[in-house]
CSV table of C-alpha atoms in Angstrom, one decimal:
chain,number,residue,atom,x,y,z
A,1,MET,CA,227.0,118.9,93.8
A,2,LYS,CA,223.6,119.9,95.2
A,3,LYS,CA,221.5,118.2,97.9
A,4,ILE,CA,218.0,117.1,96.8
A,5,LEU,CA,215.4,115.7,99.1
A,6,MET,CA,212.8,113.3,97.6
A,7,VAL,CA,209.6,113.3,99.7
A,8,LEU,CA,207.4,110.2,99.8
A,9,THR,CA,203.9,109.4,101.1
A,10,SER,CA,203.4,107.3,104.2
A,11,VAL,CA,199.9,106.1,103.1
A,12,SER,CA,199.7,102.4,102.3
A,13,GLU,CA,196.0,102.0,101.4
A,14,ILE,CA,193.6,103.9,99.1
A,15,ALA,CA,190.9,105.2,101.5
A,16,ASP,CA,189.0,102.2,102.9
A,17,THR,CA,189.1,100.2,99.6
A,18,GLY,CA,191.7,97.7,100.9
A,19,GLU,CA,193.7,98.5,97.7
A,20,LYS,CA,197.4,98.8,98.5
A,21,THR,CA,199.3,101.9,97.5
A,22,GLY,CA,202.4,103.9,98.4
A,23,TYR,CA,204.9,106.0,96.5
A,24,ASN,CA,205.1,105.4,92.8
A,25,VAL,CA,208.4,103.6,92.2
A,26,ALA,CA,208.8,104.9,88.6
A,27,GLU,CA,208.3,108.5,89.7
A,28,ALA,CA,211.0,108.0,92.3
A,29,ALA,CA,213.5,105.9,90.2
A,30,HIS,CA,213.7,107.9,87.0
A,31,PRO,CA,214.3,111.3,88.7
A,32,TRP,CA,216.8,109.6,91.1
A,33,LYS,CA,218.8,108.4,88.1
A,34,VAL,CA,218.8,111.9,86.6
A,35,PHE,CA,220.0,113.5,89.8
A,36,LYS,CA,222.6,110.8,90.5
A,37,ASP,CA,224.0,110.9,87.0
A,38,SER,CA,224.4,114.7,87.4
A,39,GLY,CA,226.5,114.1,90.5
A,40,HIS,CA,223.9,115.4,93.1
A,41,PHE,CA,223.3,113.9,96.5
A,42,VAL,CA,219.8,112.5,97.0
A,43,ASP,CA,218.1,112.1,100.4
A,44,PHE,CA,214.7,110.7,101.3
A,45,ALA,CA,212.0,111.8,103.7
A,46,SER,CA,208.4,110.8,104.3
A,47,ILE,CA,205.4,112.2,106.1
A,48,LYS,CA,205.7,109.8,109.1
A,49,GLY,CA,209.3,108.7,108.7
A,50,GLY,CA,210.6,105.2,108.7
A,51,GLN,CA,210.2,102.9,105.7
A,52,PRO,CA,207.5,104.2,103.4
A,53,PRO,CA,205.1,101.9,101.5
A,54,ARG,CA,205.7,101.6,97.7
A,55,ASP,CA,203.7,100.6,94.7
A,56,THR,CA,204.6,97.7,92.5
A,57,VAL,CA,208.1,97.6,90.9
A,58,ASP,CA,208.2,97.0,87.2
A,59,SER,CA,210.8,94.3,86.9
A,60,GLU,CA,211.2,95.0,83.2
A,61,ASP,CA,212.2,98.6,83.8
A,62,PRO,CA,216.0,98.5,84.5
A,63,ILE,CA,215.9,102.0,86.2
A,64,GLN,CA,213.3,100.9,88.7
A,65,VAL,CA,215.3,97.7,89.3
A,66,ALA,CA,218.6,99.7,89.8
A,67,PHE,CA,216.8,102.1,92.2
A,68,THR,CA,215.5,99.2,94.4
A,69,GLU,CA,218.8,97.4,94.4
A,70,ASP,CA,221.1,100.4,95.0
A,71,GLU,CA,222.6,99.9,98.5
A,72,THR,CA,222.7,103.6,99.4
A,73,THR,CA,219.1,104.1,98.3
A,74,ARG,CA,217.9,101.0,100.1
A,75,ALA,CA,219.5,102.3,103.3
A,76,GLY,CA,218.0,105.7,102.8
A,77,LEU,CA,214.5,104.2,102.2
A,78,TYR,CA,214.8,101.8,105.1
A,79,ASN,CA,214.5,104.6,107.6
A,80,THR,CA,213.5,107.9,106.0
A,81,ALA,CA,213.5,111.1,108.0
A,82,ARG,CA,210.1,112.3,109.3
A,83,ILE,CA,209.2,115.4,107.3
A,84,ASP,CA,208.5,117.5,110.5
A,85,VAL,CA,212.2,117.3,111.6
A,86,VAL,CA,213.9,117.9,108.2
A,87,ASP,CA,216.1,121.0,108.2
A,88,PRO,CA,215.2,123.0,105.0
A,89,GLU,CA,218.6,124.7,105.0
A,90,GLN,CA,220.3,121.4,104.2
A,91,TYR,CA,218.6,121.1,100.8
A,92,ASP,CA,218.9,123.0,97.5
A,93,ALA,CA,215.9,121.3,96.0
A,94,LEU,CA,212.8,119.3,96.8
A,95,TYR,CA,211.1,116.7,94.7
A,96,LEU,CA,207.7,115.4,95.7
A,97,VAL,CA,207.1,111.9,94.5
A,98,GLY,CA,203.6,110.9,93.4
A,99,GLY,CA,201.5,107.9,94.2
A,100,HIS,CA,197.8,108.0,95.1
A,101,GLY,CA,198.6,107.9,98.8
A,102,THR,CA,199.9,111.5,98.6
A,103,MET,CA,196.3,112.7,98.2
A,104,TRP,CA,195.6,111.8,101.8
A,105,ASP,CA,198.8,112.8,103.7
A,106,PHE,CA,200.5,115.5,101.6
A,107,PRO,CA,197.9,118.4,101.6
A,108,ASP,CA,197.4,118.7,105.3
A,109,SER,CA,201.0,118.1,106.4
A,110,GLU,CA,202.2,121.4,108.0
A,111,GLY,CA,205.7,120.0,108.1
A,112,LEU,CA,205.7,119.5,104.3
A,113,GLN,CA,204.1,122.9,103.8
A,114,ASN,CA,206.8,124.6,105.9
A,115,LEU,CA,209.5,122.7,104.1
A,116,VAL,CA,208.3,123.5,100.6
A,117,ALA,CA,207.9,127.2,101.5
A,118,SER,CA,211.2,127.4,103.3
A,119,VAL,CA,213.2,125.9,100.4
A,120,TYR,CA,211.4,128.0,97.8
A,121,ASN,CA,211.7,131.2,99.8
A,122,ALA,CA,215.4,130.5,100.1
A,123,GLY,CA,215.9,130.4,96.4
A,124,GLY,CA,215.7,126.6,96.0
A,125,VAL,CA,214.0,124.5,93.4
A,126,VAL,CA,210.7,122.6,94.0
A,127,GLY,CA,209.6,119.8,91.7
A,128,ALA,CA,206.5,117.5,91.9
A,129,VAL,CA,205.0,114.9,89.6
A,130,CYS,CA,201.6,113.3,89.1
A,131,HIS,CA,199.9,113.3,92.6
A,132,GLY,CA,203.1,114.8,94.1
A,133,PRO,CA,201.7,118.3,93.5
A,134,ALA,CA,199.2,117.5,96.3
A,135,GLY,CA,202.1,118.6,98.5
A,136,LEU,CA,201.9,122.1,96.9
A,137,VAL,CA,198.3,122.4,98.1
A,138,ASN,CA,198.0,124.8,101.0
A,139,VAL,CA,201.6,125.9,100.8
A,140,LYS,CA,201.9,129.7,101.4
A,141,LEU,CA,205.0,131.7,100.9
A,142,GLU,CA,206.4,134.4,103.3
A,143,ASN,CA,204.2,137.0,101.6
A,144,GLY,CA,201.1,134.9,102.6
A,145,ILE,CA,200.2,134.0,99.0
A,146,HIS,CA,199.7,130.4,97.9
A,147,LEU,CA,202.8,129.1,96.2
A,148,VAL,CA,200.7,128.0,93.1
A,149,ASN,CA,198.8,131.3,92.9
A,150,GLY,CA,199.4,132.9,89.5
A,151,ARG,CA,201.6,130.0,88.3
A,152,LYS,CA,201.2,127.4,85.6
A,153,VAL,CA,201.3,123.8,86.9
A,154,ALA,CA,200.8,120.3,85.7
A,155,ALA,CA,199.4,117.4,87.8
A,156,PHE,CA,197.3,114.3,87.4
A,157,THR,CA,194.2,115.3,85.5
A,158,ASN,CA,190.5,114.6,86.2
A,159,GLU,CA,190.4,112.5,83.1
A,160,GLU,CA,193.3,110.4,84.2
A,161,GLU,CA,191.6,109.8,87.6
A,162,VAL,CA,188.5,108.6,85.7
A,163,ALA,CA,190.7,106.4,83.5
A,164,ALA,CA,192.5,105.0,86.5
A,165,GLY,CA,189.1,104.3,88.2
A,166,LYS,CA,189.9,106.4,91.2
A,167,ASP,CA,187.6,109.3,90.6
A,168,LYS,CA,185.1,108.0,93.2
A,169,VAL,CA,187.6,107.3,96.0
A,170,ILE,CA,190.0,110.3,95.9
A,171,PRO,CA,189.2,113.1,98.5
A,172,PHE,CA,189.4,115.7,95.7
A,173,PHE,CA,190.4,116.3,92.1
A,174,LEU,CA,194.0,117.6,92.3
A,175,ALA,CA,193.9,119.7,89.2
A,176,ASP,CA,190.7,121.4,90.4
A,177,ARG,CA,192.1,122.1,93.9
A,178,LEU,CA,195.3,123.7,92.4
A,179,GLU,CA,193.1,125.9,90.2
A,180,GLU,CA,191.0,126.9,93.3
A,181,GLN,CA,194.2,128.2,94.8
A,182,GLY,CA,195.0,130.4,91.8
A,183,ALA,CA,197.0,128.1,89.6
A,184,THR,CA,196.5,127.6,85.8
A,185,HIS,CA,196.5,123.8,85.2
A,186,VAL,CA,198.1,122.9,81.9
A,187,ALA,CA,197.3,119.4,80.6
A,188,ALA,CA,198.4,117.1,77.9
A,189,ASP,CA,196.2,114.1,76.7
A,190,VAL,CA,195.6,111.3,79.1
A,191,PHE,CA,198.8,109.6,80.2
A,192,GLU,CA,200.9,111.7,77.8
A,193,GLU,CA,204.1,113.4,79.1
A,194,LYS,CA,203.7,117.0,80.2
A,195,VAL,CA,206.2,119.1,82.2
A,196,VAL,CA,205.6,122.7,83.2
A,197,VAL,CA,208.3,125.1,84.5
A,198,ASP,CA,207.3,128.3,86.2
A,199,GLU,CA,210.3,130.1,87.7
A,200,ARG,CA,211.7,127.6,90.2
A,201,LEU,CA,208.6,125.4,90.3
A,202,VAL,CA,208.6,122.4,88.1
A,203,THR,CA,205.6,120.1,87.8
A,204,GLY,CA,204.7,117.0,85.8
A,205,GLN,CA,201.3,115.4,84.9
A,206,ASN,CA,201.9,111.7,85.3
A,207,PRO,CA,204.5,108.9,85.7
A,208,ALA,CA,205.6,109.5,82.1
A,209,SER,CA,206.6,113.0,83.1
A,210,ALA,CA,208.8,112.1,86.0
A,211,ALA,CA,212.2,112.1,84.3
A,212,GLY,CA,211.3,115.3,82.4
A,213,VAL,CA,210.6,117.0,85.7
A,214,ALA,CA,214.0,116.0,87.0
A,215,LYS,CA,215.7,117.1,83.9
A,216,GLU,CA,214.1,120.6,84.1
A,217,MET,CA,215.1,120.8,87.8
A,218,GLU,CA,218.6,119.8,86.9
A,219,LYS,CA,218.7,122.7,84.4
A,220,LEU,CA,217.7,125.1,87.1
A,221,LEU,CA,220.3,123.7,89.5
A,222,ALA,CA,223.0,123.9,86.8
A,223,GLU,CA,222.1,127.6,86.4
A,224,VAL,CA,222.6,128.1,90.2
A,225,ILE,CA,225.9,126.3,90.1
A,226,HIS,CA,227.1,128.4,87.2
A,227,GLN,CA,226.1,131.6,89.0
A,228,GLU,CA,227.8,130.4,92.2
A,229,LYS,CA,231.0,129.7,90.3
A,230,ALA,CA,230.9,133.1,88.5
A,231,GLU,CA,230.5,134.8,91.9
A,232,GLU,CA,233.4,132.7,93.4
A,233,GLN,CA,235.6,133.7,90.4
A,234,HIS,CA,234.6,137.3,90.8
A,235,GLU,CA,235.4,137.2,94.5
A,236,ALA,CA,238.7,135.5,93.8
A,237,GLU,CA,239.6,138.1,91.2
A,238,ALA,CA,238.7,141.0,93.6
A,239,LEU,CA,240.8,139.5,96.3
A,240,ARG,CA,243.7,139.0,93.9
A,241,ALA,CA,243.4,142.7,92.8
A,242,GLU,CA,243.3,143.8,96.4
A,243,LYS,CA,246.5,141.8,97.2
A,244,ASP,CA,248.2,143.2,94.1
A,245,ALA,CA,247.2,146.7,95.2
A,246,GLU,CA,248.6,146.1,98.7
A,247,LYS,CA,251.9,144.9,97.2
A,248,GLU,CA,252.1,147.9,94.9
A,249,ALA,CA,251.4,150.2,97.8
A,250,LYS,CA,254.1,148.6,100.0
A,251,LYS,CA,256.5,148.8,97.1
A,252,ALA,CA,255.7,152.5,96.5
A,253,ALA,CA,256.1,153.2,100.2
A,254,ALA,CA,259.5,151.4,100.3
A,255,GLU,CA,260.7,153.4,97.3
A,256,ALA,CA,259.5,156.6,98.8
A,257,ALA,CA,261.4,155.8,102.0
A,258,GLU,CA,264.6,155.2,100.1
A,259,HIS,CA,264.4,158.7,98.6
């Protein structure tokens, strides 16, 4: 079992339009199911803490319904941890949930930047989908280089912003900003699934890509678990060999004493 932190926006309104927003429920629910089905522990945090706003729940999507009705999840979402106080050492992976609100509070959150950098620097897995990669903007690793520099990434495209009617209200185009920081943005057609894996960074283009991002993250976590088990087995075998050698040495010493 690994511990995964899902990070959510605290922004409830798109700019000054009066249009309500929040984290995208589908982008939270489908990865949550992947992680839970794999036996991992899922926690929640948000930029400001407390109960984060959410977008509309699709009542015809059984996974979204299950997510919103799960008692443990409801309790976790009722009072999420504020991102500034999260201990990165507690988590093996981060998953940044999208929703248009992230465009306003993810990029400039030093707490989120520090958390992402700390988890990645420690060998953890970082995933983000749709507008979630706004939380990768401005993240620098311990070598001072932007996390996305030289990496392939997926995120909500300029064309999708136009199709969603948000191109005039968003503070910047996410795909363009990621490329400005050295990333290569890889895109599928509008609203088609696209998941990109670059080492331990997994990104997805839109809500249709959310489950795919989680599945690729799960593969990386499974590799870590496999490696850890192999190391544990190696250590156990080494310890057993050491004990056997001690027994043989004592036996040899006893036999020598008898003669």
